[in-house]
Amino acid sequence: MMIVSAELSLLACLILTVSLTLGLGTNQNVEFTFLLPAGRTECFFQTAARNDSMEVEYQVIAGSGLDVGFTLISPSGYRLVSDFRRSDGIHTVDATEDGDYRLCFDNSFSKLSEKMVFFEVIIYSQSSAGGGQDEWADLALTEGMVDYKLEDIRATMDSVYQRLERTRQVQTVLRAFEARDRYLLEDNLWRVSFWSCLNLLVMIAVSATQIYSLRRLFDDTKTVRT
């Protein structure tokens, strides 16, 4: 168990990522990888405003069973999402009130095994888009004689930014899947190697016992008198 915990801690240090992405407006996207101890529940808070859209995606990367419980609770205490013993999940909710939304990951059902969990929170904010519109409107007034259409440029840049952001999110999720698959492969390799060595030792011991028994059968310990 100590060896497994050390491996999980090392893997967590290698893939621990906390990134706040800077875009055309205020961005509250968060990615986080953490170790969830056995028999514990860990909660995180994410601030969202009314009418914002919140997308939460999580997956268990390492740990026995690869499953956790997940709960999303509103600032007023209402349970918006509830999962029990799942390896991954993705949920999208519309924020109906301002405040801190609570994301809780439950490993209380596991008394021995800790879990490594990756989750990502994406906030689609309406207010950030409004600020960008005002800036471009002011620029359009000052550059009204320019032949290029600033609105078309802005729409193109927004489209490119959204596609790049979505690409980054997909790549992050794929890296988490890769880390989980690598952990499973290494764990299976250790088990196969252990049982193969154990079976080899048993076969050697059985072979040695059989050879010794056969030699004892043909040993002539009687003395012949003439």
PDB file of C-alpha atoms in Angstrom:
ATOM      1  CA  MET A   1       0.000   0.000   0.000  1.00  0.00           C
ATOM      2  CA  MET A   2       2.871   2.386   0.732  1.00  0.00           C
ATOM      3  CA  ILE A   3       4.383   1.619  -2.685  1.00  0.00           C
ATOM      4  CA  VAL A   4       1.071   2.320  -4.430  1.00  0.00           C
ATOM      5  CA  SER A   5       0.651   5.600  -2.524  1.00  0.00           C
ATOM      6  CA  ALA A   6       4.169   6.666  -3.487  1.00  0.00           C
ATOM      7  CA  GLU A   7       3.463   5.896  -7.146  1.00  0.00           C
ATOM      8  CA  LEU A   8       0.230   7.896  -7.038  1.00  0.00           C
ATOM      9  CA  SER A   9       1.992  10.842  -5.412  1.00  0.00           C
ATOM     10  CA  LEU A  10       4.727  10.775  -8.051  1.00  0.00           C
ATOM     11  CA  LEU A  11       2.166  10.565 -10.850  1.00  0.00           C
ATOM     12  CA  ALA A  12       0.238  13.462  -9.325  1.00  0.00           C
ATOM     13  CA  CYS A  13       3.360  15.613  -9.233  1.00  0.00           C
ATOM     14  CA  LEU A  14       4.039  14.833 -12.881  1.00  0.00           C
ATOM     15  CA  ILE A  15       0.586  15.742 -14.220  1.00  0.00           C
ATOM     16  CA  LEU A  16      -0.582  18.354 -11.703  1.00  0.00           C
ATOM     17  CA  THR A  17      -1.965  21.233 -13.741  1.00  0.00           C
ATOM     18  CA  VAL A  18      -3.697  24.369 -12.578  1.00  0.00           C
ATOM     19  CA  SER A  19      -4.184  26.813 -15.448  1.00  0.00           C
ATOM     20  CA  LEU A  20      -6.130  30.056 -15.709  1.00  0.00           C
ATOM     21  CA  THR A  21      -6.532  30.766 -19.409  1.00  0.00           C
ATOM     22  CA  LEU A  22      -6.250  34.373 -20.667  1.00  0.00           C
ATOM     23  CA  GLY A  23      -8.529  35.143 -23.595  1.00  0.00           C
ATOM     24  CA  LEU A  24     -10.392  38.006 -25.183  1.00  0.00           C
ATOM     25  CA  GLY A  25     -12.295  38.605 -21.963  1.00  0.00           C
ATOM     26  CA  THR A  26     -12.455  37.477 -18.355  1.00  0.00           C
ATOM     27  CA  ASN A  27     -11.958  33.687 -18.241  1.00  0.00           C
ATOM     28  CA  GLN A  28     -12.581  31.498 -15.223  1.00  0.00           C
ATOM     29  CA  ASN A  29     -11.669  28.112 -16.691  1.00  0.00           C
ATOM     30  CA  VAL A  30      -9.895  25.868 -14.194  1.00  0.00           C
ATOM     31  CA  GLU A  31      -8.126  22.516 -14.548  1.00  0.00           C
ATOM     32  CA  PHE A  32      -6.917  20.610 -11.504  1.00  0.00           C
ATOM     33  CA  THR A  33      -5.502  17.190 -10.646  1.00  0.00           C
ATOM     34  CA  PHE A  34      -5.397  16.088  -7.003  1.00  0.00           C
ATOM     35  CA  LEU A  35      -5.122  13.069  -4.730  1.00  0.00           C
ATOM     36  CA  LEU A  36      -8.330  12.144  -2.905  1.00  0.00           C
ATOM     37  CA  PRO A  37      -7.442  10.262   0.315  1.00  0.00           C
ATOM     38  CA  ALA A  38      -9.251   7.084   1.325  1.00  0.00           C
ATOM     39  CA  GLY A  39     -12.395   7.646   3.389  1.00  0.00           C
ATOM     40  CA  ARG A  40     -12.408  11.392   2.666  1.00  0.00           C
ATOM     41  CA  THR A  41     -14.496  13.945   0.787  1.00  0.00           C
ATOM     42  CA  GLU A  42     -12.830  16.967  -0.824  1.00  0.00           C
ATOM     43  CA  CYS A  43     -14.732  20.062  -1.978  1.00  0.00           C
ATOM     44  CA  PHE A  44     -13.739  22.913  -4.275  1.00  0.00           C
ATOM     45  CA  PHE A  45     -15.496  26.220  -4.937  1.00  0.00           C
ATOM     46  CA  GLN A  46     -16.065  27.954  -8.253  1.00  0.00           C
ATOM     47  CA  THR A  47     -17.570  31.427  -8.534  1.00  0.00           C
ATOM     48  CA  ALA A  48     -20.230  31.966 -11.191  1.00  0.00           C
ATOM     49  CA  ALA A  49     -22.687  34.735 -11.969  1.00  0.00           C
ATOM     50  CA  ARG A  50     -26.358  34.500 -12.784  1.00  0.00           C
ATOM     51  CA  ASN A  51     -27.095  33.386 -16.369  1.00  0.00           C
ATOM     52  CA  ASP A  52     -23.579  31.965 -16.785  1.00  0.00           C
ATOM     53  CA  SER A  53     -23.223  28.416 -18.081  1.00  0.00           C
ATOM     54  CA  MET A  54     -20.957  26.062 -16.134  1.00  0.00           C
ATOM     55  CA  GLU A  55     -19.513  22.872 -17.624  1.00  0.00           C
ATOM     56  CA  VAL A  56     -17.842  20.407 -15.256  1.00  0.00           C
ATOM     57  CA  GLU A  57     -15.911  17.385 -16.481  1.00  0.00           C
ATOM     58  CA  TYR A  58     -14.066  14.930 -14.237  1.00  0.00           C
ATOM     59  CA  GLN A  59     -12.398  11.541 -14.427  1.00  0.00           C
ATOM     60  CA  VAL A  60     -10.540   9.232 -12.064  1.00  0.00           C
ATOM     61  CA  ILE A  61      -7.007   8.713 -13.329  1.00  0.00           C
ATOM     62  CA  ALA A  62      -5.620   6.244 -10.780  1.00  0.00           C
ATOM     63  CA  GLY A  63      -6.666   4.276  -7.752  1.00  0.00           C
ATOM     64  CA  SER A  64      -8.398   1.009  -6.985  1.00  0.00           C
ATOM     65  CA  GLY A  65     -11.753   0.757  -8.743  1.00  0.00           C
ATOM     66  CA  LEU A  66     -11.283   4.075 -10.582  1.00  0.00           C
ATOM     67  CA  ASP A  67     -14.523   5.447  -9.110  1.00  0.00           C
ATOM     68  CA  VAL A  68     -15.609   8.374  -6.942  1.00  0.00           C
ATOM     69  CA  GLY A  69     -18.795  10.143  -5.999  1.00  0.00           C
ATOM     70  CA  PHE A  70     -19.439  13.649  -7.314  1.00  0.00           C
ATOM     71  CA  THR A  71     -21.838  16.362  -6.164  1.00  0.00           C
ATOM     72  CA  LEU A  72     -22.417  19.878  -7.485  1.00  0.00           C
ATOM     73  CA  ILE A  73     -24.152  22.174  -4.980  1.00  0.00           C
ATOM     74  CA  SER A  74     -25.473  25.683  -5.606  1.00  0.00           C
ATOM     75  CA  PRO A  75     -24.636  28.643  -3.332  1.00  0.00           C
ATOM     76  CA  SER A  76     -28.035  28.300  -1.632  1.00  0.00           C
ATOM     77  CA  GLY A  77     -27.412  24.614  -0.871  1.00  0.00           C
ATOM     78  CA  TYR A  78     -29.423  22.890  -3.622  1.00  0.00           C
ATOM     79  CA  ARG A  79     -27.905  19.732  -5.066  1.00  0.00           C
ATOM     80  CA  LEU A  80     -27.711  20.247  -8.831  1.00  0.00           C
ATOM     81  CA  VAL A  81     -25.735  17.120  -9.817  1.00  0.00           C
ATOM     82  CA  SER A  82     -25.148  13.868  -7.957  1.00  0.00           C
ATOM     83  CA  ASP A  83     -23.055  10.894  -9.187  1.00  0.00           C
ATOM     84  CA  PHE A  84     -22.237   7.787  -7.183  1.00  0.00           C
ATOM     85  CA  ARG A  85     -19.110   5.682  -7.816  1.00  0.00           C
ATOM     86  CA  ARG A  86     -18.374   6.707 -11.390  1.00  0.00           C
ATOM     87  CA  SER A  87     -15.030   6.819 -13.185  1.00  0.00           C
ATOM     88  CA  ASP A  88     -15.852   9.932 -15.232  1.00  0.00           C
ATOM     89  CA  GLY A  89     -18.638  12.366 -15.980  1.00  0.00           C
ATOM     90  CA  ILE A  90     -19.488  15.601 -17.733  1.00  0.00           C
ATOM     91  CA  HIS A  91     -22.274  17.969 -16.646  1.00  0.00           C
ATOM     92  CA  THR A  92     -23.492  21.353 -17.877  1.00  0.00           C
ATOM     93  CA  VAL A  93     -25.659  23.545 -15.655  1.00  0.00           C
ATOM     94  CA  ASP A  94     -26.991  27.078 -15.980  1.00  0.00           C
ATOM     95  CA  ALA A  95     -26.204  29.285 -13.004  1.00  0.00           C
ATOM     96  CA  THR A  96     -29.449  30.659 -11.590  1.00  0.00           C
ATOM     97  CA  GLU A  97     -27.827  32.686  -8.806  1.00  0.00           C
ATOM     98  CA  ASP A  98     -24.603  34.523  -8.042  1.00  0.00           C
ATOM     99  CA  GLY A  99     -22.100  32.993  -5.662  1.00  0.00           C
ATOM    100  CA  ASP A 100     -19.717  30.114  -5.067  1.00  0.00           C
ATOM    101  CA  TYR A 101     -20.752  26.720  -6.419  1.00  0.00           C
ATOM    102  CA  ARG A 102     -19.372  23.733  -4.523  1.00  0.00           C
ATOM    103  CA  LEU A 103     -17.837  20.724  -6.299  1.00  0.00           C
ATOM    104  CA  CYS A 104     -17.423  17.761  -3.943  1.00  0.00           C
ATOM    105  CA  PHE A 105     -15.635  14.487  -4.685  1.00  0.00           C
ATOM    106  CA  ASP A 106     -16.466  11.589  -2.353  1.00  0.00           C
ATOM    107  CA  ASN A 107     -14.169   8.647  -1.598  1.00  0.00           C
ATOM    108  CA  SER A 108     -15.683   7.769   1.775  1.00  0.00           C
ATOM    109  CA  PHE A 109     -16.782   4.317   0.547  1.00  0.00           C
ATOM    110  CA  SER A 110     -13.138   3.303   0.011  1.00  0.00           C
ATOM    111  CA  LYS A 111     -11.320   2.735   3.291  1.00  0.00           C
ATOM    112  CA  LEU A 112      -7.914   1.750   1.886  1.00  0.00           C
ATOM    113  CA  SER A 113      -7.372   3.146  -1.604  1.00  0.00           C
ATOM    114  CA  GLU A 114      -6.777   6.797  -2.442  1.00  0.00           C
ATOM    115  CA  LYS A 115      -7.805   8.118  -5.860  1.00  0.00           C
ATOM    116  CA  MET A 116      -6.226  10.532  -8.287  1.00  0.00           C
ATOM    117  CA  VAL A 117      -8.916  12.767  -9.796  1.00  0.00           C
ATOM    118  CA  PHE A 118      -8.738  15.250 -12.658  1.00  0.00           C
ATOM    119  CA  PHE A 119     -11.494  17.806 -13.171  1.00  0.00           C
ATOM    120  CA  GLU A 120     -12.059  20.815 -15.384  1.00  0.00           C
ATOM    121  CA  VAL A 121     -14.514  23.684 -14.926  1.00  0.00           C
ATOM    122  CA  ILE A 122     -15.456  25.869 -17.890  1.00  0.00           C
ATOM    123  CA  ILE A 123     -17.478  29.050 -17.348  1.00  0.00           C
ATOM    124  CA  TYR A 124     -19.259  30.539 -20.342  1.00  0.00           C
ATOM    125  CA  SER A 125     -19.781  34.081 -19.094  1.00  0.00           C
ATOM    126  CA  GLN A 126     -22.156  36.524 -20.725  1.00  0.00           C
ATOM    127  CA  SER A 127     -20.597  39.557 -19.053  1.00  0.00           C
ATOM    128  CA  SER A 128     -17.156  38.949 -20.561  1.00  0.00           C
ATOM    129  CA  ALA A 129     -18.590  38.967 -24.068  1.00  0.00           C
ATOM    130  CA  GLY A 130     -20.315  42.295 -23.367  1.00  0.00           C
ATOM    131  CA  GLY A 131     -17.054  43.994 -22.408  1.00  0.00           C
ATOM    132  CA  GLY A 132     -15.414  42.902 -25.647  1.00  0.00           C
ATOM    133  CA  GLN A 133     -18.349  44.240 -27.646  1.00  0.00           C
ATOM    134  CA  ASP A 134     -17.980  47.690 -26.058  1.00  0.00           C
ATOM    135  CA  GLU A 135     -14.259  47.842 -26.810  1.00  0.00           C
ATOM    136  CA  TRP A 136     -14.815  46.916 -30.433  1.00  0.00           C
ATOM    137  CA  ALA A 137     -17.678  49.409 -30.713  1.00  0.00           C
ATOM    138  CA  ASP A 138     -15.417  52.242 -29.542  1.00  0.00           C
ATOM    139  CA  LEU A 139     -12.718  51.147 -31.939  1.00  0.00           C
ATOM    140  CA  ALA A 140     -15.217  51.045 -34.797  1.00  0.00           C
ATOM    141  CA  LEU A 141     -16.214  54.637 -34.103  1.00  0.00           C
ATOM    142  CA  THR A 142     -12.638  55.885 -34.194  1.00  0.00           C
ATOM    143  CA  GLU A 143     -11.710  53.837 -37.258  1.00  0.00           C
ATOM    144  CA  GLY A 144     -14.874  54.331 -39.232  1.00  0.00           C
ATOM    145  CA  MET A 145     -13.010  55.272 -42.398  1.00  0.00           C
ATOM    146  CA  VAL A 146     -11.069  52.025 -42.580  1.00  0.00           C
ATOM    147  CA  ASP A 147     -12.042  49.778 -45.456  1.00  0.00           C
ATOM    148  CA  TYR A 148     -11.889  46.594 -43.385  1.00  0.00           C
ATOM    149  CA  LYS A 149     -14.979  45.593 -41.470  1.00  0.00           C
ATOM    150  CA  LEU A 150     -13.991  45.419 -37.831  1.00  0.00           C
ATOM    151  CA  GLU A 151     -17.074  43.446 -36.927  1.00  0.00           C
ATOM    152  CA  ASP A 152     -16.091  40.709 -39.379  1.00  0.00           C
ATOM    153  CA  ILE A 153     -12.570  40.670 -37.971  1.00  0.00           C
ATOM    154  CA  ARG A 154     -13.892  40.461 -34.437  1.00  0.00           C
ATOM    155  CA  ALA A 155     -16.247  37.606 -35.339  1.00  0.00           C
ATOM    156  CA  THR A 156     -13.423  35.722 -37.015  1.00  0.00           C
ATOM    157  CA  MET A 157     -11.092  36.221 -34.039  1.00  0.00           C
ATOM    158  CA  ASP A 158     -13.800  35.080 -31.625  1.00  0.00           C
ATOM    159  CA  SER A 159     -14.406  31.975 -33.727  1.00  0.00           C
ATOM    160  CA  VAL A 160     -10.698  31.152 -33.875  1.00  0.00           C
ATOM    161  CA  TYR A 161     -10.314  31.715 -30.130  1.00  0.00           C
ATOM    162  CA  GLN A 162     -13.259  29.466 -29.280  1.00  0.00           C
ATOM    163  CA  ARG A 163     -11.947  26.701 -31.533  1.00  0.00           C
ATOM    164  CA  LEU A 164      -8.459  26.948 -30.057  1.00  0.00           C
ATOM    165  CA  GLU A 165      -9.869  26.939 -26.539  1.00  0.00           C
ATOM    166  CA  ARG A 166     -11.971  23.865 -27.272  1.00  0.00           C
ATOM    167  CA  THR A 167      -8.940  22.165 -28.805  1.00  0.00           C
ATOM    168  CA  ARG A 168      -6.917  22.862 -25.678  1.00  0.00           C
ATOM    169  CA  GLN A 169      -9.684  21.440 -23.497  1.00  0.00           C
ATOM    170  CA  VAL A 170      -9.913  18.263 -25.577  1.00  0.00           C
ATOM    171  CA  GLN A 171      -6.143  17.809 -25.450  1.00  0.00           C
ATOM    172  CA  THR A 172      -6.188  18.219 -21.668  1.00  0.00           C
ATOM    173  CA  VAL A 173      -8.872  15.550 -21.342  1.00  0.00           C
ATOM    174  CA  LEU A 174      -6.947  13.238 -23.669  1.00  0.00           C
ATOM    175  CA  ARG A 175      -3.821  13.697 -21.525  1.00  0.00           C
ATOM    176  CA  ALA A 176      -5.838  12.697 -18.472  1.00  0.00           C
ATOM    177  CA  PHE A 177      -7.095   9.593 -20.291  1.00  0.00           C
ATOM    178  CA  GLU A 178      -3.530   8.791 -21.313  1.00  0.00           C
ATOM    179  CA  ALA A 179      -2.329   9.114 -17.712  1.00  0.00           C
ATOM    180  CA  ARG A 180      -5.092   6.769 -16.513  1.00  0.00           C
ATOM    181  CA  ASP A 181      -4.350   4.209 -19.230  1.00  0.00           C
ATOM    182  CA  ARG A 182      -0.641   4.346 -18.422  1.00  0.00           C
ATOM    183  CA  TYR A 183      -1.369   3.750 -14.746  1.00  0.00           C
ATOM    184  CA  LEU A 184      -3.560   0.746 -15.594  1.00  0.00           C
ATOM    185  CA  LEU A 185      -0.902  -0.702 -17.901  1.00  0.00           C
ATOM    186  CA  GLU A 186       1.845  -0.302 -15.296  1.00  0.00           C
ATOM    187  CA  ASP A 187      -0.351  -1.808 -12.600  1.00  0.00           C
ATOM    188  CA  ASN A 188      -1.274  -4.777 -14.805  1.00  0.00           C
ATOM    189  CA  LEU A 189       2.384  -5.244 -15.774  1.00  0.00           C
ATOM    190  CA  TRP A 190       3.377  -5.374 -12.111  1.00  0.00           C
ATOM    191  CA  ARG A 191       0.689  -7.967 -11.372  1.00  0.00           C
ATOM    192  CA  VAL A 192       1.612 -10.116 -14.380  1.00  0.00           C
ATOM    193  CA  SER A 193       5.307  -9.964 -13.488  1.00  0.00           C
ATOM    194  CA  PHE A 194       4.647 -10.829  -9.839  1.00  0.00           C
ATOM    195  CA  TRP A 195       2.443 -13.847 -10.545  1.00  0.00           C
ATOM    196  CA  SER A 196       4.736 -15.034 -13.350  1.00  0.00           C
ATOM    197  CA  CYS A 197       7.721 -15.021 -10.978  1.00  0.00           C
ATOM    198  CA  LEU A 198       5.668 -16.756  -8.306  1.00  0.00           C
ATOM    199  CA  ASN A 199       4.524 -19.470 -10.733  1.00  0.00           C
ATOM    200  CA  LEU A 200       8.112 -19.914 -11.930  1.00  0.00           C
ATOM    201  CA  LEU A 201       9.327 -20.427  -8.373  1.00  0.00           C
ATOM    202  CA  VAL A 202       6.558 -22.956  -7.725  1.00  0.00           C
ATOM    203  CA  MET A 203       7.432 -24.856 -10.907  1.00  0.00           C
ATOM    204  CA  ILE A 204      11.125 -24.935  -9.957  1.00  0.00           C
ATOM    205  CA  ALA A 205      10.266 -26.158  -6.464  1.00  0.00           C
ATOM    206  CA  VAL A 206       7.946 -28.880  -7.829  1.00  0.00           C
ATOM    207  CA  SER A 207      10.556 -29.983 -10.388  1.00  0.00           C
ATOM    208  CA  ALA A 208      13.267 -30.187  -7.729  1.00  0.00           C
ATOM    209  CA  THR A 209      10.943 -32.184  -5.450  1.00  0.00           C
ATOM    210  CA  GLN A 210      10.092 -34.642  -8.246  1.00  0.00           C
ATOM    211  CA  ILE A 211      13.750 -35.145  -9.189  1.00  0.00           C
ATOM    212  CA  TYR A 212      14.681 -35.724  -5.553  1.00  0.00           C
ATOM    213  CA  SER A 213      11.825 -38.208  -5.096  1.00  0.00           C
ATOM    214  CA  LEU A 214      12.788 -40.172  -8.238  1.00  0.00           C
ATOM    215  CA  ARG A 215      16.424 -40.386  -7.188  1.00  0.00           C
ATOM    216  CA  ARG A 216      15.409 -41.683  -3.747  1.00  0.00           C
ATOM    217  CA  LEU A 217      13.360 -44.434  -5.417  1.00  0.00           C
ATOM    218  CA  PHE A 218      16.414 -45.761  -7.284  1.00  0.00           C
ATOM    219  CA  ASP A 219      18.924 -45.405  -4.453  1.00  0.00           C
ATOM    220  CA  ASP A 220      20.013 -48.924  -3.333  1.00  0.00           C
ATOM    221  CA  THR A 221      20.893 -48.696   0.339  1.00  0.00           C
ATOM    222  CA  LYS A 222      20.952 -52.472   0.957  1.00  0.00           C
ATOM    223  CA  THR A 223      24.298 -54.241   1.355  1.00  0.00           C
ATOM    224  CA  VAL A 224      24.874 -57.562  -0.485  1.00  0.00           C
ATOM    225  CA  ARG A 225      26.761 -60.277   1.432  1.00  0.00           C
ATOM    226  CA  THR A 226      28.773 -62.890  -0.392  1.00  0.00           C
TER     227      THR A 226
END
